[in-house]
XYZ file of C-alpha atoms in Angstrom:
579
model
C 0.000 0.000 0.000
C 1.322 3.438 -0.966
C 2.367 5.818 1.780
C -0.308 8.269 2.897
C 0.781 11.904 2.624
C -1.041 15.225 2.688
C -2.290 16.970 -0.407
C 0.278 19.698 0.299
C 3.093 17.115 0.277
C 1.660 15.707 -2.953
C 1.723 19.191 -4.475
C 5.381 19.685 -3.522
C 6.244 16.249 -4.953
C 4.346 17.213 -8.125
C 6.357 20.424 -8.534
C 9.578 18.472 -8.052
C 8.434 15.876 -10.615
C 7.669 18.706 -13.062
C 11.302 19.816 -12.803
C 10.685 22.993 -10.802
C 13.770 24.398 -9.066
C 12.628 27.935 -8.171
C 9.295 29.496 -7.167
C 8.279 33.027 -6.183
C 5.569 33.555 -3.588
C 4.096 34.771 -0.314
C 2.377 32.516 2.263
C -1.069 33.153 3.729
C -3.847 31.258 5.426
C -5.277 29.161 2.581
C -1.904 28.275 1.033
C -0.150 27.783 4.396
C -0.391 23.960 4.435
C 1.771 23.955 1.274
C 4.526 25.971 2.925
C 5.283 23.346 5.565
C 6.456 20.570 3.189
C 8.009 23.232 0.928
C 10.335 23.968 3.864
C 11.920 20.515 3.397
C 11.989 20.561 -0.420
C 14.939 21.097 -2.753
C 12.870 23.780 -4.472
C 14.151 27.290 -3.801
C 11.322 29.531 -2.607
C 11.931 33.257 -2.986
C 9.778 35.317 -0.645
C 8.661 38.378 -2.602
C 7.175 41.533 -1.063
C 4.056 41.627 -3.252
C 2.255 38.890 -5.166
C 2.243 40.947 -8.369
C 6.033 40.985 -8.223
C 6.039 37.211 -7.725
C 4.065 36.849 -10.942
C 6.334 39.189 -12.904
C 9.397 37.391 -11.497
C 7.967 34.103 -12.775
C 7.475 35.797 -16.166
C 11.046 37.094 -16.242
C 12.325 33.658 -15.248
C 10.379 32.047 -18.095
C 11.184 34.655 -20.740
C 14.929 34.548 -20.017
C 15.254 30.767 -19.765
C 12.429 29.246 -21.795
C 11.390 27.201 -18.764
C 7.993 27.477 -17.062
C 7.908 30.147 -14.359
C 6.051 29.388 -11.115
C 4.434 31.688 -8.552
C 2.443 31.003 -5.384
C -0.171 33.059 -3.554
C -2.871 32.613 -0.985
C -6.606 33.077 -1.511
C -8.539 36.323 -1.894
C -6.263 39.363 -2.203
C -3.193 37.182 -2.635
C -4.755 35.568 -5.668
C -6.226 38.781 -7.091
C -2.795 40.431 -6.854
C -1.670 37.839 -9.425
C -4.284 38.945 -11.971
C -2.022 41.574 -13.571
C 0.990 39.289 -14.179
C -1.326 36.493 -15.358
C -2.913 38.880 -17.879
C 0.561 40.064 -18.849
C 1.757 36.487 -19.449
C -1.380 35.770 -21.451
C -0.832 38.734 -23.773
C 2.851 37.955 -24.319
C 2.600 34.142 -24.487
C 4.768 33.494 -21.433
C 4.726 29.944 -19.987
C 3.732 30.305 -16.330
C 1.943 28.248 -13.680
C 0.271 30.179 -10.867
C -0.731 28.155 -7.817
C -3.174 29.707 -5.366
C -4.717 28.543 -2.134
C -8.499 28.642 -1.792
C -10.817 28.596 1.219
C -12.011 25.118 2.292
C -14.340 23.543 -0.254
C -17.245 23.583 2.192
C -16.917 27.388 2.395
C -16.663 28.100 -1.325
C -19.518 30.355 -2.373
C -20.285 31.618 1.145
C -18.191 34.811 0.917
C -15.831 33.323 3.469
C -12.877 35.296 4.805
C -10.347 35.897 2.006
C -12.501 34.144 -0.583
C -12.369 35.198 -4.236
C -13.431 33.232 -7.290
C -9.975 33.433 -8.811
C -10.839 30.726 -11.316
C -13.739 32.791 -12.650
C -11.750 36.009 -12.509
C -8.850 34.620 -14.546
C -10.810 32.513 -17.031
C -10.404 35.062 -19.871
C -6.656 35.522 -19.240
C -5.397 31.954 -18.823
C -4.905 29.109 -21.281
C -6.772 26.978 -18.772
C -7.383 26.946 -15.037
C -8.289 24.462 -12.334
C -10.124 24.418 -9.022
C -8.888 21.347 -7.140
C -10.971 20.242 -4.134
C -9.863 16.582 -3.983
C -6.298 15.852 -2.898
C -6.158 12.836 -5.222
C -6.444 15.187 -8.242
C -3.407 17.329 -7.407
C -0.678 15.469 -9.381
C -2.809 15.246 -12.511
C -3.749 18.937 -12.356
C -0.126 20.013 -11.919
C 1.121 17.738 -14.718
C -1.541 19.056 -17.061
C -0.875 22.657 -16.048
C 2.822 22.430 -16.937
C 2.036 20.687 -20.220
C -0.538 23.302 -21.178
C 1.660 26.233 -20.165
C 4.624 25.076 -22.234
C 3.046 23.427 -25.299
C 1.356 24.973 -28.312
C 1.170 28.726 -27.843
C 2.715 29.158 -24.385
C 0.751 30.939 -21.699
C -0.319 31.067 -18.057
C -2.261 28.307 -16.291
C -3.817 28.738 -12.836
C -4.230 25.908 -10.313
C -6.446 26.920 -7.384
C -6.369 24.359 -4.531
C -8.766 24.397 -1.608
C -7.270 24.349 1.886
C -8.967 21.076 2.820
C -7.508 19.395 -0.286
C -4.051 20.503 0.872
C -4.708 19.077 4.341
C -6.405 15.810 3.318
C -4.531 12.501 3.136
C -3.783 11.043 -0.280
C -1.194 9.029 -2.159
C 1.229 10.554 -4.643
C 0.872 9.189 -8.161
C 2.631 11.260 -10.830
C 1.010 10.594 -14.243
C 3.312 9.052 -16.829
C 1.430 10.782 -19.656
C -1.020 13.628 -20.107
C -4.314 13.024 -21.906
C -6.304 16.145 -22.745
C -9.064 15.335 -25.249
C -9.655 18.344 -27.469
C -6.222 19.862 -26.884
C -4.009 18.896 -29.802
C -1.709 21.758 -30.838
C -0.710 21.407 -34.473
C 3.075 21.544 -34.721
C 3.801 20.145 -38.198
C 2.792 22.454 -41.041
C 0.904 21.352 -44.141
C 3.473 20.600 -46.854
C 1.324 22.010 -49.673
C 1.109 25.387 -47.917
C 4.876 25.381 -47.386
C 5.456 24.777 -51.110
C 2.975 27.497 -52.110
C 4.609 29.911 -49.679
C 8.064 29.209 -51.149
C 6.783 29.955 -54.659
C 5.043 33.147 -53.550
C 8.166 34.371 -51.754
C 10.414 33.928 -54.794
C 7.842 35.496 -57.118
C 7.435 38.645 -55.005
C 9.338 41.846 -55.720
C 9.037 43.652 -52.382
C 8.764 41.012 -49.624
C 9.354 41.579 -45.903
C 9.949 39.059 -43.132
C 7.618 40.413 -40.425
C 8.873 38.584 -37.324
C 7.082 38.508 -33.963
C 7.733 37.243 -30.466
C 6.399 33.780 -31.299
C 9.690 33.171 -33.094
C 11.550 33.573 -29.791
C 9.077 31.386 -27.903
C 9.595 28.691 -30.578
C 13.413 28.876 -30.253
C 13.522 29.448 -34.010
C 16.237 32.109 -34.129
C 18.812 30.004 -35.999
C 16.411 28.832 -38.685
C 15.145 32.410 -39.124
C 18.736 33.470 -39.783
C 19.000 30.736 -42.435
C 15.779 31.868 -44.090
C 16.976 35.465 -44.243
C 20.409 34.479 -45.541
C 19.201 32.246 -48.375
C 16.564 34.728 -49.572
C 18.166 38.127 -48.948
C 14.772 39.463 -47.802
C 14.597 42.419 -45.372
C 13.648 41.611 -41.779
C 11.653 43.640 -39.268
C 11.421 42.478 -35.647
C 8.518 43.600 -33.474
C 8.922 44.906 -29.935
C 8.453 41.349 -28.628
C 10.958 39.908 -31.109
C 13.975 42.140 -30.461
C 17.067 39.940 -30.435
C 15.634 37.028 -32.417
C 17.555 38.349 -35.448
C 20.869 40.163 -34.883
C 20.739 43.941 -35.067
C 24.177 43.792 -36.696
C 22.819 41.807 -39.662
C 22.638 44.032 -42.764
C 19.108 42.804 -43.562
C 17.697 43.917 -40.198
C 15.647 47.096 -40.674
C 14.787 47.337 -36.975
C 11.474 47.547 -35.185
C 8.219 48.420 -36.972
C 5.171 50.095 -35.495
C 4.176 53.108 -33.424
C 7.793 53.917 -32.524
C 9.492 51.890 -35.220
C 12.242 52.923 -37.595
C 11.234 54.748 -40.764
C 12.786 51.950 -42.831
C 10.849 49.206 -41.000
C 7.513 51.028 -41.138
C 8.077 52.017 -44.757
C 9.039 48.467 -45.734
C 5.749 47.103 -44.398
C 3.697 49.875 -45.990
C 5.280 49.413 -49.439
C 5.591 45.637 -49.341
C 3.913 43.325 -51.832
C 4.295 40.298 -49.512
C 4.349 40.014 -45.726
C 5.964 36.788 -44.553
C 4.518 36.915 -41.041
C 6.183 34.607 -38.520
C 4.826 34.398 -34.979
C 3.354 37.908 -35.090
C -0.282 38.857 -34.585
C -0.864 42.107 -36.528
C -1.063 44.021 -33.267
C -2.491 47.548 -33.442
C 0.843 49.004 -32.262
C 2.417 47.574 -35.436
C -0.359 48.110 -37.949
C -1.635 51.532 -36.927
C -4.997 52.084 -38.616
C -5.614 48.542 -39.818
C -7.424 49.425 -43.040
C -4.385 51.364 -44.282
C -1.727 48.856 -43.199
C 0.452 47.376 -45.981
C -2.321 47.997 -48.535
C -0.656 46.221 -51.472
C 0.717 43.210 -49.641
C -0.296 39.590 -49.906
C 0.092 37.740 -46.610
C 1.745 34.484 -45.614
C 0.894 34.023 -41.928
C 2.584 31.273 -39.904
C 1.616 30.808 -36.259
C 1.150 28.052 -33.673
C -2.233 29.538 -32.714
C -4.858 29.108 -35.441
C -7.009 31.762 -33.733
C -4.475 34.442 -34.690
C -4.593 33.658 -38.406
C -7.178 35.843 -40.087
C -8.072 37.594 -36.819
C -6.897 41.045 -37.904
C -5.684 40.503 -41.471
C -6.765 37.868 -43.979
C -3.950 35.460 -44.853
C -3.485 34.408 -48.472
C -1.467 31.435 -47.288
C -2.203 30.392 -43.679
C 0.309 28.050 -42.071
C -0.557 26.594 -38.664
C 2.289 24.955 -36.805
C 5.374 25.332 -34.664
C 7.830 27.817 -36.175
C 10.629 25.485 -35.095
C 9.242 23.119 -37.749
C 7.753 25.632 -40.197
C 10.849 27.725 -40.872
C 13.240 24.815 -41.604
C 10.658 23.302 -43.964
C 10.235 26.669 -45.658
C 14.013 26.970 -46.037
C 14.137 23.504 -47.647
C 11.250 24.323 -50.013
C 12.870 27.603 -51.077
C 16.137 25.794 -51.793
C 14.240 23.367 -54.047
C 12.665 26.289 -55.921
C 16.014 28.056 -56.198
C 17.637 24.895 -57.570
C 15.065 24.846 -60.366
C 15.937 28.419 -61.354
C 13.524 30.557 -59.317
C 15.450 33.412 -57.738
C 14.042 36.415 -55.936
C 15.090 39.732 -57.464
C 15.120 42.420 -54.809
C 17.726 44.946 -55.999
C 15.176 47.685 -56.653
C 13.466 46.947 -53.362
C 16.682 47.217 -51.399
C 17.516 50.475 -53.185
C 14.262 51.979 -51.850
C 14.800 50.655 -48.343
C 18.426 51.731 -48.168
C 17.380 55.245 -49.169
C 15.006 55.275 -46.191
C 17.688 53.848 -43.914
C 20.220 56.452 -45.029
C 17.822 59.407 -44.994
C 16.100 58.570 -41.689
C 18.541 56.789 -39.385
C 17.435 56.209 -35.823
C 18.860 59.028 -33.742
C 18.159 61.729 -31.197
C 19.008 65.340 -30.408
C 20.977 66.237 -27.304
C 19.171 68.659 -24.938
C 19.999 72.336 -25.549
C 20.328 73.062 -21.829
C 23.149 70.576 -21.249
C 21.050 68.172 -19.200
C 21.482 64.446 -19.651
C 19.913 62.748 -22.683
C 18.005 59.569 -21.695
C 18.639 58.070 -25.129
C 22.382 58.591 -24.675
C 22.298 56.855 -21.286
C 20.531 53.801 -22.697
C 22.722 53.679 -25.807
C 25.899 53.753 -23.695
C 24.472 51.153 -21.305
C 23.913 48.751 -24.217
C 27.345 49.448 -25.689
C 29.223 48.990 -22.402
C 27.299 46.053 -20.917
C 27.058 44.377 -24.302
C 24.838 41.881 -26.127
C 25.389 39.035 -23.655
C 23.529 40.941 -20.928
C 19.790 40.693 -20.328
C 17.762 43.910 -20.362
C 14.314 44.024 -18.718
C 12.415 47.258 -19.329
C 9.484 48.882 -17.620
C 6.788 50.556 -19.710
C 6.870 53.969 -21.337
C 9.481 56.139 -23.001
C 12.426 54.272 -21.476
C 10.973 51.013 -22.823
C 10.898 52.372 -26.367
C 14.384 53.870 -26.089
C 15.683 50.551 -24.743
C 14.095 48.776 -27.721
C 15.590 51.329 -30.117
C 19.086 52.079 -28.811
C 20.344 48.869 -27.189
C 21.780 46.575 -29.852
C 20.352 43.068 -29.457
C 22.179 40.140 -30.986
C 20.605 37.166 -29.209
C 17.110 35.961 -28.314
C 15.910 36.081 -24.686
C 18.098 39.104 -23.874
C 15.218 41.628 -24.137
C 12.328 41.307 -21.684
C 9.392 43.684 -21.580
C 5.652 43.906 -21.133
C 4.527 44.292 -24.727
C 0.856 43.433 -24.977
C -0.441 44.612 -21.605
C 2.047 47.432 -21.051
C 2.392 46.840 -17.312
C 4.156 49.501 -15.279
C 6.176 47.885 -12.499
C 7.238 44.918 -14.632
C 10.951 45.671 -14.833
C 12.470 45.132 -11.370
C 10.688 41.835 -10.542
C 11.140 40.528 -14.117
C 14.862 41.285 -13.887
C 14.926 39.507 -10.538
C 13.299 36.411 -12.062
C 15.666 36.504 -15.039
C 18.689 36.687 -12.729
C 17.446 33.678 -10.740
C 17.079 31.738 -14.011
C 20.392 32.946 -15.467
C 22.617 33.630 -12.431
C 25.844 33.962 -14.435
C 24.424 36.644 -16.748
C 24.436 40.388 -16.108
C 20.799 41.495 -15.800
C 19.722 45.126 -16.086
C 16.349 46.555 -15.182
C 15.939 49.647 -17.351
C 13.186 51.436 -15.486
C 11.445 54.780 -15.272
C 10.885 56.699 -12.066
C 7.147 56.039 -12.414
C 7.415 52.278 -12.970
C 10.168 51.879 -10.390
C 7.996 53.250 -7.599
C 5.393 50.537 -8.210
C 7.610 47.535 -7.434
C 10.917 48.809 -6.027
C 10.228 47.008 -2.738
C 11.556 43.890 -4.482
C 15.049 45.318 -4.052
C 14.739 43.949 -0.499
C 13.964 40.534 -1.978
C 17.022 40.804 -4.224
C 19.344 41.851 -1.409
C 18.212 39.190 1.055
C 18.295 36.404 -1.533
C 21.597 37.518 -3.098
C 20.123 38.310 -6.520
C 22.427 41.114 -7.712
C 20.422 42.780 -10.464
C 21.394 46.217 -11.735
C 18.821 49.000 -12.137
C 19.284 51.867 -14.602
C 16.686 54.362 -13.421
C 15.799 56.817 -16.189
C 14.577 59.591 -13.916
C 12.822 62.384 -15.816
C 10.631 63.244 -12.819
C 7.552 62.463 -14.912
C 5.217 59.869 -16.263
C 7.181 60.415 -19.451
C 5.096 58.801 -22.170
C 1.896 60.327 -20.834
C 3.663 63.711 -20.672
C 4.755 63.250 -24.303
C 1.145 62.686 -25.354
C 0.075 65.714 -23.337
C 2.716 67.773 -25.149
C 1.610 66.598 -28.574
C -2.157 66.230 -28.212
C -3.244 68.244 -25.128
C -1.518 71.604 -25.680
C 1.169 70.858 -23.072
C -1.399 70.759 -20.265
C 0.509 68.492 -17.883
C -2.294 67.146 -15.754
C -0.979 64.821 -13.030
C 2.191 63.646 -14.751
C 4.801 65.430 -12.591
C 6.228 62.906 -10.107
C 8.746 65.343 -8.503
C 11.209 62.437 -8.607
C 14.249 64.697 -8.919
C 13.602 65.559 -5.257
C 11.346 62.908 -3.732
C 12.331 60.248 -2.953
C 16.115 60.291 -2.824
C 16.668 57.145 -4.885
C 20.283 56.724 -3.734
C 19.193 56.696 -0.096
C 16.274 54.427 -0.969
C 18.628 51.952 -2.648
C 20.941 52.012 0.350
C 18.001 51.517 2.709
C 17.259 48.302 0.813
C 20.851 47.110 1.151
C 21.785 48.009 -2.429
C 24.502 50.191 -3.865
C 23.113 53.597 -4.817
C 24.744 55.732 -7.501
C 23.662 58.965 -9.163
C 24.595 60.454 -12.526
C 23.423 63.730 -14.064
C 25.997 64.533 -16.746
C 27.103 62.899 -19.978
C 30.720 62.976 -18.811
C 29.899 60.672 -15.890
C 27.791 58.112 -17.770
C 30.461 55.631 -18.890
C 32.323 55.603 -15.597
C 29.102 55.173 -13.612
C 27.959 52.219 -15.726
C 31.406 50.604 -15.484
C 31.414 51.099 -11.724
C 28.021 49.391 -11.477
C 29.262 46.488 -13.587
C 32.031 45.952 -11.046
C 29.589 45.706 -8.135
C 28.326 42.135 -8.047
C 27.859 41.319 -4.369
C 24.571 43.261 -4.056
C 22.008 44.931 -6.306
C 22.934 48.333 -7.799
C 20.626 51.260 -8.522
C 21.840 54.122 -10.730
C 19.674 57.225 -10.583
C 20.206 58.864 -13.978
C 18.772 62.392 -13.742
C 17.708 63.053 -17.336
C 16.076 65.759 -19.436
C 12.334 65.671 -18.831
C 11.144 66.775 -22.267
C 12.951 64.206 -24.410
C 10.537 62.442 -26.758
C 10.327 59.077 -28.451
C 10.634 59.456 -32.223
C 9.535 58.266 -34.757
C 5.882 58.105 -33.717
C 2.555 57.103 -35.208
C -0.292 58.599 -33.194
C -2.743 56.059 -31.761
C -5.380 55.169 -34.351
C -3.532 56.938 -37.178
C -2.249 55.353 -40.358
C 1.398 54.311 -40.520
C 1.559 56.639 -43.539
C 1.230 59.488 -41.008
C 4.511 58.611 -39.280
C 5.999 61.606 -37.499
C 9.735 62.161 -37.277
C 10.578 64.738 -34.598
C 7.250 66.566 -34.857
C 7.310 66.629 -38.648
C 5.766 64.195 -41.071
C 8.030 61.778 -42.841
C 7.868 62.427 -46.591
C 6.488 59.888 -49.034
C 8.073 56.460 -48.676
C 9.872 56.973 -51.959
C 9.359 56.111 -55.587
C 9.476 52.610 -56.932
C 12.384 53.292 -59.256
């Protein structure tokens, strides 16, 4: 007869069987039975200061490593504090398992103390979720949760476990296989569609490889490089795909979209064929959808069939795993090329190179001698280099980090793309550093975002997680201020944070056991960054006091056509002639 153990012990054994080595969480009444056997487990539990940070840390862990991130919370407010990171993971296809305690099953539905229907609340923002009230069901639910989170289109899965199920006696029986009728992600593409796509690519005159974050999630960076090399087609990488294709590659036109390069936006607008890989025609890329890439046919390859045709009709839809699709596409193109079909893109490249030369990505230095935020971020990327991981908050600093750090490798750029969650950076950097302890990890944060989750510096100090924070302090909610400048006649309603005076970020860092540095001049930037890189026995916070009126350019106003791209407050001219 199998040994009788508690449901909580069974849950810990299940996490160990799933290969979990690190979790982020906070105990509380309903989840407390789990914390006793966790005390004896090999799993490292990192006690965060807020459940939202635990969720973002799990996201950062997953995005940096490719493994499933795990967070724990108790019932009621503990669980509802996970809603934001769960929604964030859902939007950005991050594999995550969130485990929450629930009130005893006999109390469910009675408005018991710290009761919340977290399963109902998160149903629209999870791949799947569970309410487990029988201890015998715990191993199966955990096994299925990890399979669902990491297979197909990755995403978050919630497992809510009632307190009595954690306390009840059961036997541990880890399933040897997972059977989920109705869940069969298609990974192998249809060969006929691959062949048709290869022919269409070589017949086009102005094609673009429009590459999204799904390419990173699929670990398809190397095969993407092959596809680009054998075709010579220009590549644009969305905000979520930065690093999947080297910035140093001559075919990389940069990031498209609301704050994309002129060359990338122009390439999509003038294209006759979009080869869309793991991207979802997001509104921040397309601008006004009806005017997006008006003359382009579309090949759309994605693991999620729901994305194909959702925003833009695909002429050739390809459902499958990009890790399988791209190599098959490369092979099919080679067959076509061997029979004499060769893409002719000289005229196309002439147009795009004119845009690249005429409108390079750049910035003006402030007239008053104050520190340029773009310069800070550019120097940070140059000095720390492409082997570092950069986790950004949300706003102007996020866009500058996407624009001015040079990314050469996948999983080195972490950000909240779909949900745009302020407060993401510090806990995500913490999670990334736990997953990749030998890698330098920077949180590039704004003074607004930083003040939402900076309490996790205590977590980092106590647990010896030496992240580095580059605080781009413009004393404002910068992106909102930019919109107020452009669209609200410079009426700065409630965007002044007074962060140049309150709080003193150097003292705050030191209060949390971190190194605190400050820099307010261009002459100090390099030395300050190099000093921070030499401090590896505790977290480092650099308070960069920067010019408050710097703006993110280029810019397409929300809801406008990409043809109305603005470059430093002036319209970009026509994309260029076809000659």
